[in-house]
Coordinates of C-alpha atoms in Angstrom, one line a residue:
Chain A
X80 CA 114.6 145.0 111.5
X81 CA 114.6 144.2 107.7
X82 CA 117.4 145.5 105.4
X83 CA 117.9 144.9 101.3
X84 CA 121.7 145.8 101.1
X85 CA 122.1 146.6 97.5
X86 CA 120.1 143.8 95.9
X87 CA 119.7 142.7 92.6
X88 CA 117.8 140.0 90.6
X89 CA 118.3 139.4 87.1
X90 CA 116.5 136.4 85.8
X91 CA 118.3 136.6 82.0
X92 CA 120.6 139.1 80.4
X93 CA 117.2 140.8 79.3
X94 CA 114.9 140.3 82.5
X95 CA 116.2 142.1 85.6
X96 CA 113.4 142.1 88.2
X97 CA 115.1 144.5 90.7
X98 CA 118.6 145.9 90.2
X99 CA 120.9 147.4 93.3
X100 CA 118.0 148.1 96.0
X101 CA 118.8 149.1 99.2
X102 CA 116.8 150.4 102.0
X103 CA 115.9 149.3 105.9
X104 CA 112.4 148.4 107.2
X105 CA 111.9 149.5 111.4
X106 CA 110.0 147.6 113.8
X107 CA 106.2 148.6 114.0
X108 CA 106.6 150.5 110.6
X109 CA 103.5 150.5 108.1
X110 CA 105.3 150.5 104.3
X111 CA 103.4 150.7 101.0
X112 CA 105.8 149.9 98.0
X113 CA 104.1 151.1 94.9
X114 CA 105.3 150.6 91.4
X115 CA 103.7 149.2 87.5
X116 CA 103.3 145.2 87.1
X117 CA 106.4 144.1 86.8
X118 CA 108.3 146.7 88.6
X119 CA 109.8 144.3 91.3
X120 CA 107.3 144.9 94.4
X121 CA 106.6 140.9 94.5
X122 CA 110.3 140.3 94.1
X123 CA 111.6 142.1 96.8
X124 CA 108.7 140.4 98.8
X125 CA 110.1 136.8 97.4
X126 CA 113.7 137.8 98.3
X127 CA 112.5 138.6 102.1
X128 CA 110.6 135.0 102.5
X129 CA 113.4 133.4 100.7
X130 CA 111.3 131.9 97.9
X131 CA 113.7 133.3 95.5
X132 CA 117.7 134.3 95.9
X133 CA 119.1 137.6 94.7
X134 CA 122.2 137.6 92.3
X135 CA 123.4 139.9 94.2
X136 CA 123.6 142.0 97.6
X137 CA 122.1 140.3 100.8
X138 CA 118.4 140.9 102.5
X139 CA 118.7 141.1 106.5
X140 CA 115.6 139.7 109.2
X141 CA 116.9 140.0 112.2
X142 CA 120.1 140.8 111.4
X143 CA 120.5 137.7 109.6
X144 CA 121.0 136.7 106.1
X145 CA 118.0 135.2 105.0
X146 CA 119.4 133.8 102.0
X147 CA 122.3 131.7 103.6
X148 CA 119.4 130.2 106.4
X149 CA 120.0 126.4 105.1
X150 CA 116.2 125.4 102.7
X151 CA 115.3 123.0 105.8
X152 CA 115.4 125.5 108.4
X153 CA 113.4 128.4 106.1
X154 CA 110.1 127.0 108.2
X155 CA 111.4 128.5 111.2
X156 CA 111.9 132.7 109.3
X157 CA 108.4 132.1 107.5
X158 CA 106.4 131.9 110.9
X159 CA 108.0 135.0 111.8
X160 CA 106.9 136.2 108.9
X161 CA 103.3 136.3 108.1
X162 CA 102.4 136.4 104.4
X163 CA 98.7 137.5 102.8
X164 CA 98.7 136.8 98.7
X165 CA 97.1 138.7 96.0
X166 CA 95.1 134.9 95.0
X167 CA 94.8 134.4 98.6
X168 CA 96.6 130.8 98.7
X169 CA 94.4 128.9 101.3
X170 CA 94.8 125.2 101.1
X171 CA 91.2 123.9 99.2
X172 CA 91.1 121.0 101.1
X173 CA 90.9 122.4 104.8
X174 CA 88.3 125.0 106.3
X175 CA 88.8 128.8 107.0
X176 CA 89.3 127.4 110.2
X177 CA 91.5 124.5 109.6
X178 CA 93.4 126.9 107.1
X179 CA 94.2 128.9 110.3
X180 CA 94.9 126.4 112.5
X181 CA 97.3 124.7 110.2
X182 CA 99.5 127.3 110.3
X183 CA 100.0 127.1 114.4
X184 CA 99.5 123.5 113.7
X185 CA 102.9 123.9 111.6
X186 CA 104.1 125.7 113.9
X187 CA 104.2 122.9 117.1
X188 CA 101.3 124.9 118.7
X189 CA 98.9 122.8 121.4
X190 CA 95.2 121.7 120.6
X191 CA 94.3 124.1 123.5
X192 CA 96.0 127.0 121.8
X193 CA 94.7 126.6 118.6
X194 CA 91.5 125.7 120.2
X195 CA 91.6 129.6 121.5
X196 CA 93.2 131.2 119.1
X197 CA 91.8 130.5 116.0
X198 CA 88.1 131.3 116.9
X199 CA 89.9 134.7 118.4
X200 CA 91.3 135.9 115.3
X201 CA 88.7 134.7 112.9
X202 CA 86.3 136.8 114.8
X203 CA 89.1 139.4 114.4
X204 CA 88.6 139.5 110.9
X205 CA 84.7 138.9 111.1
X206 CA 84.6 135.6 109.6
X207 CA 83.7 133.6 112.9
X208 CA 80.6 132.4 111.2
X209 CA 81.8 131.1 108.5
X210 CA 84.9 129.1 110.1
X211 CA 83.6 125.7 108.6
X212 CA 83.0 126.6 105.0
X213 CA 85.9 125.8 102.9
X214 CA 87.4 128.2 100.2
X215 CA 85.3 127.7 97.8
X216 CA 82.6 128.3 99.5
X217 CA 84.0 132.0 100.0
X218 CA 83.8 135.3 98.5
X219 CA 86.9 137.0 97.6
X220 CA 86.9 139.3 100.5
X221 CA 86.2 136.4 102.7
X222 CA 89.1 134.4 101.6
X223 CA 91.4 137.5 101.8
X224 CA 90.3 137.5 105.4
X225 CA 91.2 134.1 106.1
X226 CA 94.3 134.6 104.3
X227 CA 95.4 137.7 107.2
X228 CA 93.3 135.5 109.7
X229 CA 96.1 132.6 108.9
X230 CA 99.3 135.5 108.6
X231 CA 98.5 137.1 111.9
X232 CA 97.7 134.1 114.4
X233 CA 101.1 133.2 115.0
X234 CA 101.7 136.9 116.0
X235 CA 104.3 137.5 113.5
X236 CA 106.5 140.3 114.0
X237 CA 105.8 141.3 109.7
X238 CA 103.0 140.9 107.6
X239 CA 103.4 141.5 104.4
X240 CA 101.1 141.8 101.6
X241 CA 101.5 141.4 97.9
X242 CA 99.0 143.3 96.1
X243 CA 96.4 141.9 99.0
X244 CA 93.1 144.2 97.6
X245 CA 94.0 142.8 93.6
X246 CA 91.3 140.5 93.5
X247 CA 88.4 142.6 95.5
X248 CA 85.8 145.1 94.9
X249 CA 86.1 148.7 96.5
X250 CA 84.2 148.1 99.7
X251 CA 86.2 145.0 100.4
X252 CA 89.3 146.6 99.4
X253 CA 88.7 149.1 102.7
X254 CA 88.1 146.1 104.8
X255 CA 91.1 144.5 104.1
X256 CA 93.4 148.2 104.5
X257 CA 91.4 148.9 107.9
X258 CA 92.3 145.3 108.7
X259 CA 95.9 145.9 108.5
X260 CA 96.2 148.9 110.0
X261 CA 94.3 147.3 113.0
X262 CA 97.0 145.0 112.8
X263 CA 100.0 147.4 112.5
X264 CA 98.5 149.3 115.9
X265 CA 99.0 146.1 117.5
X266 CA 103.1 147.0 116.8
X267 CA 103.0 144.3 113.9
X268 CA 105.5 145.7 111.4
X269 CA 103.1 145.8 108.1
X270 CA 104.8 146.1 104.4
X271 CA 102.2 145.8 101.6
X272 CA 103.0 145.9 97.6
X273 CA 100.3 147.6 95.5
X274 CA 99.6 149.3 92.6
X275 CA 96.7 150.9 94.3
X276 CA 96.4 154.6 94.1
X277 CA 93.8 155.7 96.3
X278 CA 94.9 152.7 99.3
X279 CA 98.2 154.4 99.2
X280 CA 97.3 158.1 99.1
X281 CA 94.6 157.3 102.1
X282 CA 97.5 155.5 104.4
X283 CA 99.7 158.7 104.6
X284 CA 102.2 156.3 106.0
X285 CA 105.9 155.5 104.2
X286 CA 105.9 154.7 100.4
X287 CA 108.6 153.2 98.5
X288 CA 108.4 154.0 95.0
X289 CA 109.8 151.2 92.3
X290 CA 110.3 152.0 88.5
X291 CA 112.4 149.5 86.1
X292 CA 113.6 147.8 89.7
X293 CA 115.1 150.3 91.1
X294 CA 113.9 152.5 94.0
X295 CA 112.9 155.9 92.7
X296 CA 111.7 157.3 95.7
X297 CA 111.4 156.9 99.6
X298 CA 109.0 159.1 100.9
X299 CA 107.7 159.0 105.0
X300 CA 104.7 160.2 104.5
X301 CA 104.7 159.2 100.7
X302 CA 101.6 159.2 98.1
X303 CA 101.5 157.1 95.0
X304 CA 103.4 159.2 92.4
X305 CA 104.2 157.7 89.0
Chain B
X1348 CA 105.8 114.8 119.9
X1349 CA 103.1 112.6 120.2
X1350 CA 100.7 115.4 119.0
X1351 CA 103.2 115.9 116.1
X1352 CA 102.5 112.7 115.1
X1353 CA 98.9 112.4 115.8
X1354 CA 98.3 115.5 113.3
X1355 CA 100.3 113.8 110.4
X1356 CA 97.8 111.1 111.0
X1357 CA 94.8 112.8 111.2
X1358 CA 95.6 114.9 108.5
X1359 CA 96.3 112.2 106.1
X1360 CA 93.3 110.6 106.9
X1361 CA 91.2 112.9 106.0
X1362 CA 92.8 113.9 103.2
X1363 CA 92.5 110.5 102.1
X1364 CA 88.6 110.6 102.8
X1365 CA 88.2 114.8 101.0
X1366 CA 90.3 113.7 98.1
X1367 CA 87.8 110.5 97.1
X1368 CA 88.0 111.0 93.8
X1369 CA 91.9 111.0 93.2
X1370 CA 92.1 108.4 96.2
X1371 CA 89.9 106.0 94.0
X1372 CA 91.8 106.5 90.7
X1373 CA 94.5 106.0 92.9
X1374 CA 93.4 102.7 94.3
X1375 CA 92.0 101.4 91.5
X1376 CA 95.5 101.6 89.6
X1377 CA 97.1 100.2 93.2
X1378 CA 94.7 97.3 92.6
X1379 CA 95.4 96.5 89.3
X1380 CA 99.3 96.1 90.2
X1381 CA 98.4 93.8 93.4
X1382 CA 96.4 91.9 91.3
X1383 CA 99.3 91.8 88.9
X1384 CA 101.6 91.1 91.5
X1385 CA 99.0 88.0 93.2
X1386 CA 98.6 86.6 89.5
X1387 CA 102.7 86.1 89.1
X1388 CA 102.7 84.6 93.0
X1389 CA 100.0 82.3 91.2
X1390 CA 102.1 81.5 88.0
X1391 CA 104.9 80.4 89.5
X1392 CA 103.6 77.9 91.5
X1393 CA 101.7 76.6 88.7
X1394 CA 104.7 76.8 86.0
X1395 CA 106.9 75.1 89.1
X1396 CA 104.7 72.8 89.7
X1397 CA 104.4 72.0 86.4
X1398 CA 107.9 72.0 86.2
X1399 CA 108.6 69.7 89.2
X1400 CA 105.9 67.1 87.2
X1401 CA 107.8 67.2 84.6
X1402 CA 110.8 66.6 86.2
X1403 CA 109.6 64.0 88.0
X1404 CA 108.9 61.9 84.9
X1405 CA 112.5 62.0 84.1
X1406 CA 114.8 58.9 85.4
X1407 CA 117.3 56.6 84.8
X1408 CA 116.6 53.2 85.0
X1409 CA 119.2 50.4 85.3
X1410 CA 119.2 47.0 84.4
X1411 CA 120.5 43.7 86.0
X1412 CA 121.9 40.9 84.5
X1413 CA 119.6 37.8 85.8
X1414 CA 122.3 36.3 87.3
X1415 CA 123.4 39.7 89.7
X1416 CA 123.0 38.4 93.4
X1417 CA 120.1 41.1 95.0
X1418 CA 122.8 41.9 97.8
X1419 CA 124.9 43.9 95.4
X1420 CA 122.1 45.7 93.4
X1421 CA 121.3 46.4 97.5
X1422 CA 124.5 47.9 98.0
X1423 CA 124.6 49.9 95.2
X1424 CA 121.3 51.2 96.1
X1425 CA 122.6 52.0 99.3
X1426 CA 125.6 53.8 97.7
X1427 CA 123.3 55.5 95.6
X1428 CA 121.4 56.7 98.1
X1429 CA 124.3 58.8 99.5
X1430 CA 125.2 61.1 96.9
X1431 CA 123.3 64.4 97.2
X1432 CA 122.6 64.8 93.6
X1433 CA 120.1 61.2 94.2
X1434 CA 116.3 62.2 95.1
X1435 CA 115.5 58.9 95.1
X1436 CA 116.3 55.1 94.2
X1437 CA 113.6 52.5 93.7
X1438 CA 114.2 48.6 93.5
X1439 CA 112.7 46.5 91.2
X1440 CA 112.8 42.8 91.8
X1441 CA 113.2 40.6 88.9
X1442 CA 109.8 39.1 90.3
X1443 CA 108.8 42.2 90.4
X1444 CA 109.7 43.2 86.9
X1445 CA 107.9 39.8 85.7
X1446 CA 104.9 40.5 87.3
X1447 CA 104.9 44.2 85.9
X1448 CA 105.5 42.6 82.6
X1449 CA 103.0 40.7 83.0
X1450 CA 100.7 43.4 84.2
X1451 CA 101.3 45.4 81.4
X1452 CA 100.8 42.6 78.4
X1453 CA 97.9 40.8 80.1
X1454 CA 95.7 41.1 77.2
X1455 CA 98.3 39.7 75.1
X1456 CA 98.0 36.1 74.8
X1457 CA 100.8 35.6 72.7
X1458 CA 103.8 37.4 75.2
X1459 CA 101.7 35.5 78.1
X1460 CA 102.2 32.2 76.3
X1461 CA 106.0 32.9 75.3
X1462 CA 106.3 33.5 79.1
X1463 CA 104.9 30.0 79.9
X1464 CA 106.8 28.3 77.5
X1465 CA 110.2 30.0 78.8
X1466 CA 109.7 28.7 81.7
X1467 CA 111.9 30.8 83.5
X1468 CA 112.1 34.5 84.7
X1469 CA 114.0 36.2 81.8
X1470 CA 113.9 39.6 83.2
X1471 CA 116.2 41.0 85.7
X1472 CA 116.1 43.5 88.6
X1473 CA 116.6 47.5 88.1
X1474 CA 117.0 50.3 90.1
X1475 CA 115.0 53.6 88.7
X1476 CA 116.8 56.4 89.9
X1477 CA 115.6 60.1 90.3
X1478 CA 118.0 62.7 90.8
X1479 CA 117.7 66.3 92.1
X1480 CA 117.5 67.8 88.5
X1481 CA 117.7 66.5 85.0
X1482 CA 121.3 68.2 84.5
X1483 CA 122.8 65.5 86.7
X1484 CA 121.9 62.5 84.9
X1485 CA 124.7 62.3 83.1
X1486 CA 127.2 62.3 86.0
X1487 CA 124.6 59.7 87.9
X1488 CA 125.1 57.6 84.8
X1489 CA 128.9 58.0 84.5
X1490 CA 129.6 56.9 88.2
X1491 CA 127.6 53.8 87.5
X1492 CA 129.3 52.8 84.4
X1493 CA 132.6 53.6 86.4
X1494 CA 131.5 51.5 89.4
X1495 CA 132.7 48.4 90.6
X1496 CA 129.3 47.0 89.8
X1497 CA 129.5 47.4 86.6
X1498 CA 129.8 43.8 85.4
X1499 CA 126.6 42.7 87.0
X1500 CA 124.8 45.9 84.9
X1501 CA 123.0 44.8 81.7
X1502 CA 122.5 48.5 80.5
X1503 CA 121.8 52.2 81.6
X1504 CA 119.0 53.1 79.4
X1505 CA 120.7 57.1 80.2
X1506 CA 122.4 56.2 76.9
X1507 CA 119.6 55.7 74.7
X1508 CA 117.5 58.3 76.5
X1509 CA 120.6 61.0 76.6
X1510 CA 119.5 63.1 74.3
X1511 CA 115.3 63.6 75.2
X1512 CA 116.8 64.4 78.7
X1513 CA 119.0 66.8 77.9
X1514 CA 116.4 68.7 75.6
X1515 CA 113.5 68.5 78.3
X1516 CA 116.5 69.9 81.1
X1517 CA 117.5 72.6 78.8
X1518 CA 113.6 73.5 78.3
X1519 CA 112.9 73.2 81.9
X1520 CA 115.8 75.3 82.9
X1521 CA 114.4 78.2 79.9
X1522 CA 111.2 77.5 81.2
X1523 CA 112.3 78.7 84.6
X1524 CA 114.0 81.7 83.4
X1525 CA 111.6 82.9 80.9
X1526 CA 108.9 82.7 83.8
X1527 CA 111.0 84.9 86.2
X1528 CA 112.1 87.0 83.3
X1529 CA 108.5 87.7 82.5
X1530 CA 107.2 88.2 86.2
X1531 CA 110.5 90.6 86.3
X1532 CA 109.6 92.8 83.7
X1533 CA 106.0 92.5 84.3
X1534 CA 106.4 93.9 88.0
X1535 CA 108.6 96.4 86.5
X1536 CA 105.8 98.0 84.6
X1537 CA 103.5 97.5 87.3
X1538 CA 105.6 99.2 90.2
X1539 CA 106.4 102.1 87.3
X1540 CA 102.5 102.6 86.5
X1541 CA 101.8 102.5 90.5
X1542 CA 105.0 104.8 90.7
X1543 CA 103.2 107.3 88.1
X1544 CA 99.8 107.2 89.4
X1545 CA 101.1 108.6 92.8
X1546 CA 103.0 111.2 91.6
X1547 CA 100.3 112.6 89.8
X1548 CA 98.3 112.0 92.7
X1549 CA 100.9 114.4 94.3
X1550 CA 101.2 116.7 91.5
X1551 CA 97.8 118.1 91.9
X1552 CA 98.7 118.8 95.2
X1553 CA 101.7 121.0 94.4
X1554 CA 100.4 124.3 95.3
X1555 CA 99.0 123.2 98.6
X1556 CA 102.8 122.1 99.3
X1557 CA 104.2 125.4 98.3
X1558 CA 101.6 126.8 100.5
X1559 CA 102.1 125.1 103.3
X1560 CA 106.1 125.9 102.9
X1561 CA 105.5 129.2 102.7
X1562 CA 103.6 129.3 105.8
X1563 CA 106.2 128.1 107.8
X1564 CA 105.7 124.3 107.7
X1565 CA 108.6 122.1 107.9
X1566 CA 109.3 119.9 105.0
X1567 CA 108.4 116.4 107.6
X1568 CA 105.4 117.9 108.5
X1569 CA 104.3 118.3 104.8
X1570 CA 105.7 115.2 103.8
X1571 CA 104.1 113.3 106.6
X1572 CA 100.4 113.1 105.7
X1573 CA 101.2 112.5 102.0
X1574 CA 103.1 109.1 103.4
X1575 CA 100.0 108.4 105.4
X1576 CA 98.0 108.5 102.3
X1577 CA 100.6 106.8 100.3
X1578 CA 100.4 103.4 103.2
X1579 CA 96.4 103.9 103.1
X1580 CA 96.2 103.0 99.4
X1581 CA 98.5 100.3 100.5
X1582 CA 96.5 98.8 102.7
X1583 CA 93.4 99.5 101.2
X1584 CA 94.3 98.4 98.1
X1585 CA 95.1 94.9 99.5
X1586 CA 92.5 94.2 101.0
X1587 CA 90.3 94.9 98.0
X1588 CA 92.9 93.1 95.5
X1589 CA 92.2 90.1 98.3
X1590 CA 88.8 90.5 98.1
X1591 CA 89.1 90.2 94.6
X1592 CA 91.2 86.8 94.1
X1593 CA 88.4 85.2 96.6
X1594 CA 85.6 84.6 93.8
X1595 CA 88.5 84.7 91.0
X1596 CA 90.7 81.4 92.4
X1597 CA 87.4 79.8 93.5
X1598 CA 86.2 79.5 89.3
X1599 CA 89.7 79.6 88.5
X1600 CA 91.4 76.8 90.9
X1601 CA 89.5 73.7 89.3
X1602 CA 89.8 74.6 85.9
X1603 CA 93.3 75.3 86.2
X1604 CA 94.1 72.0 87.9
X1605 CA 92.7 70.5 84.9
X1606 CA 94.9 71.9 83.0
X1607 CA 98.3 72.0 84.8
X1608 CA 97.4 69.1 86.7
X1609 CA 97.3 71.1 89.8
X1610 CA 97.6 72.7 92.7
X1611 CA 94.2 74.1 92.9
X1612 CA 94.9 77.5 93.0
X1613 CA 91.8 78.3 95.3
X1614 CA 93.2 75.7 98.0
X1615 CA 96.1 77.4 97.7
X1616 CA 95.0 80.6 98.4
X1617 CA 93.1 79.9 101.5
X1618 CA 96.0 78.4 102.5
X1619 CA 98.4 80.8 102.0
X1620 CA 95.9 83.5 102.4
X1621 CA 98.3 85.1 105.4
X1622 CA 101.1 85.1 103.5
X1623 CA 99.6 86.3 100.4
X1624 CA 98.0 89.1 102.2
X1625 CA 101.2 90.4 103.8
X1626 CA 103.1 89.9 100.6
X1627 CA 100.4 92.2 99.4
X1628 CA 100.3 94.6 101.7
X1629 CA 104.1 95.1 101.9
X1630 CA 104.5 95.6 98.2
X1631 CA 101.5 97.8 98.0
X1632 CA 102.6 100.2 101.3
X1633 CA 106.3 100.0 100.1
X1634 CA 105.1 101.3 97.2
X1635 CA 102.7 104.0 98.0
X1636 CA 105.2 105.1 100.9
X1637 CA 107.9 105.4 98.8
X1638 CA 106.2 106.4 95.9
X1639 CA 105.0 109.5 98.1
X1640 CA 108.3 110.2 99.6
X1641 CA 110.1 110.7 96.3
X1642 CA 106.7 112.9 94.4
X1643 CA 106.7 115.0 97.5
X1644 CA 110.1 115.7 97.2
X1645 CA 110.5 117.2 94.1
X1646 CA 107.9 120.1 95.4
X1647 CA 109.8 121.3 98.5
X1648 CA 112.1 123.0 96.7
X1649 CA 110.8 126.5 97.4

């Protein structure tokens, strides 16, 4: 489904981000990649939604090159792809529920749809209550649900998730990780960057190991071993 | 489609309503430049009014013999009448003339007795011509010198007057293009300041672009509302600048009659007030439109 086929990314002579990765994502796979800050786990995630271009190799969605997908027609990959952020990135101006909503909205959905939708998967992630409040009127964990409420409702065949628990205390942190391994039993492909020992030794699913940018280890039932 | 639309709409609306506080710094600044923009309409049809005045004042006038018959200062009228470069021609009888003269020096007892002891109408007729422009004086004044009429002409008074007409044309024609030079680079600043203010308006809205990229908008549907708010200040920002010049031309109109010697500005604005408005509104939703189009630009890169 997703394949990095020997990528690298060097930003300067002295900065290389990730050098000569390659491995291949399935369908319905749960993935924790695991390395330092600044071992390439939000680069690799950049390379897959096109945000950034590698300076070398090629990433595969779909058995296309994401990277020669003209920059107009990007819209089209993303909502296939559904993205949760470490600093949650909800638009300040909208709602939890308008936040939702605007990505179906984006995505040519009807007012009936949404109309349906959105109250089904902010009740999903337990936030039905609070669908009018706007961001800042949210906790951390509660924007980190909107942000998965707003990745999952245009039933994406990936989530991913760069360091999605960075921001949020213990108990929310378990929310979020029962949250999207919910979602990955509904045969949502899941990948999820962290640095987050205890998350990744408590999945017992895949883990992809990153040191200096390159792969060190691909384990399928992997822990976090640095 | 339709609903594709309708969101851009709705969304821009209210984002022009949640973001008050950058859609009145906004405004105000989109005010300032209407009001700039209204104030140069006003100045130029004061300065060409002025202008035109002025113009006016300058003529040629020539003089008869008192023996010319009246049917050939006629016909030279006539033939006057037909170049293009003639506004106008005016005929002064040598009765005329004398009563004028008479008009003018009636408290002078001493010119009013000379007149009486003369006994006879020493002045002769004239034509006072106007022409298009003060530049074409001289050609008017040539042609007549040249014409077959010329041995019934006492004198062209172009000749003595030559050189105060050319200095007022060459300061009218300066006058004209200092005042559009100015109201040039005046609306130059103005559209660059209204230019600035909506990018900035934009730039705090940069992450909410990226955000909305990187959910999978496309870059119309991101763009669109940002246009919407760009024609609202628009169109807002008319209306208030109109609002505005209402009170401002009222105080303003009489005074600056007074000193240009009119129009009054106020009865000008009432009635142009259509016009006005629409120039208004097209340079102030040009402007926010476009001003959008281009800030937005620049941040869907990603």
């Amino acid at each position: 489904m997703i394949v990095f086929d020997h990528v690298s990314k060097v930003y300067s002579p002295t900065s290389t981000a990730v050098e000569d990765v390659t491995f291949r994502i399935e369908s319905k796979e749960f993935i924790s990649i695991v390395g330092h800050s600044g071992a390439g786990k939000s680069t690799l995630l950049k390379l897959l939604l096109a945000e950034d271009t590698p300076s070398e190799g090629k990433v595969f969605f779909e058995d296309v090159d994401v990277h020669a997908i003209p920059k107009a027609d990007l819209a089209v990959l993303r909502r296939k792809i559904g993205t949760v952020f470490q600093d949650f990135k909800l638009l300040p101006s909208k709602t939890a529920f308008e936040n939702v909503a605007f990505a179906m909205e984006a995505a040519g959905a009807t007012d009936e749809d949404i109309e349906t939708d959105v109250p089904q998967v902010l009740e999903l992630v337990g936030l039905i209550d609070k669908a009018h409040h706007f961001p800042h009127e949210l906790s951390g964990g509660e924007k980190q649900r909107v942000s998965i409420a707003r990745a999952i409702v245009n039933r994406p065949d990936v989530i991913i998730a760069d360091e999605p628990t960075g921001n949020l205390d213990p108990v929310n942190t378990y929310e979020i990780i029962e949250l999207l391994k919910k979602i990955n039993s509904f045969d949502t492909t899941v990948i999820v960057a962290t640095h987050n020992k205890d998350i990744v030794n408590g999945l017992e699913r895949r883990v992809i190991t990153l040191e200096g940018g390159k792969i060190t280890r691909d384990a399928k039932k992997g822990k976090y071993i640095l | 489609m339709m609903i594709y639309f309708k969101r851009i709409f709705k969304i821009g609306i209210i984002n022009f309503w949640r973001n008050r506080w950058i859609t009145l710094a906004t405004v105000m600044v989109m005010v300032l430049m209407l009001f700039v923009t209204g104030s140069l309409v006003f100045s130029s049809v004061l300065l060409s009014s002025s202008i035109d005045r002025i113009e006016k004042k300058v003529d040629i006038s020539v003089y008869f013999t008192t023996h010319a018959a009246e049917k050939d200062i006629v016909a030279l009228q006539d033939e006057l009448n037909k170049f293009p470069q003639v506004e106008s021609v005016e005929y002064i009888s040598r009765e005329q003339a004398l009563e004028n003269f008479k008009l003018r020096h009636t408290n002078n007892a001493l010119i009013t007795q000379s007149l009486e002891e003369l006994g006879e109408n020493p002045l002769g007729a004239s034509l006072n011509v106007q022409a298009q422009n003060p530049e074409q004086y001289e050609s008017i004044a040539k042609f007549l010198g040249a014409s077959s009429y010329s041995g019934v002409i006492d004198k062209i008074n172009y000749f003595q007057n030559k050189l105060v007409i050319e200095r007022l044309s060459n300061i009218l024609v300066s006058a004209r293009a200092i005042g559009w030079g100015a109201a040039l680079v005046l609306a130059g600043i103005v559209v660059l300041v209204a230019f600035n203010t909506i990018r900035m308006a934009i730039f705090t809205s940069r992450e909410e672009i990226h955000i909305m990229r990187l959910v999978g908008a496309e870059n119309n549907y991101i763009r669109g509302p940002f246009v919407i708010v760009g024609v609202l200040y628009g169109i807002v920002s008319a209306v208030i600048t109109m609002v505005f010049f209402y009170p401002l031309t009222l105080w303003l109109g009489p005074k600056a009659e007074g000193f240009f010697g009119g129009p009054n500005l106020f009865h000008y604005f009432i009635g142009n007030f259509f016009q006005i408005f629409l120039l208004l509104l097209a340079v102030g939703v040009a402007l926010g439109a476009i001003s959008s189009i281009i800030a937005v630009r620049k941040h869907l890169t990603i």
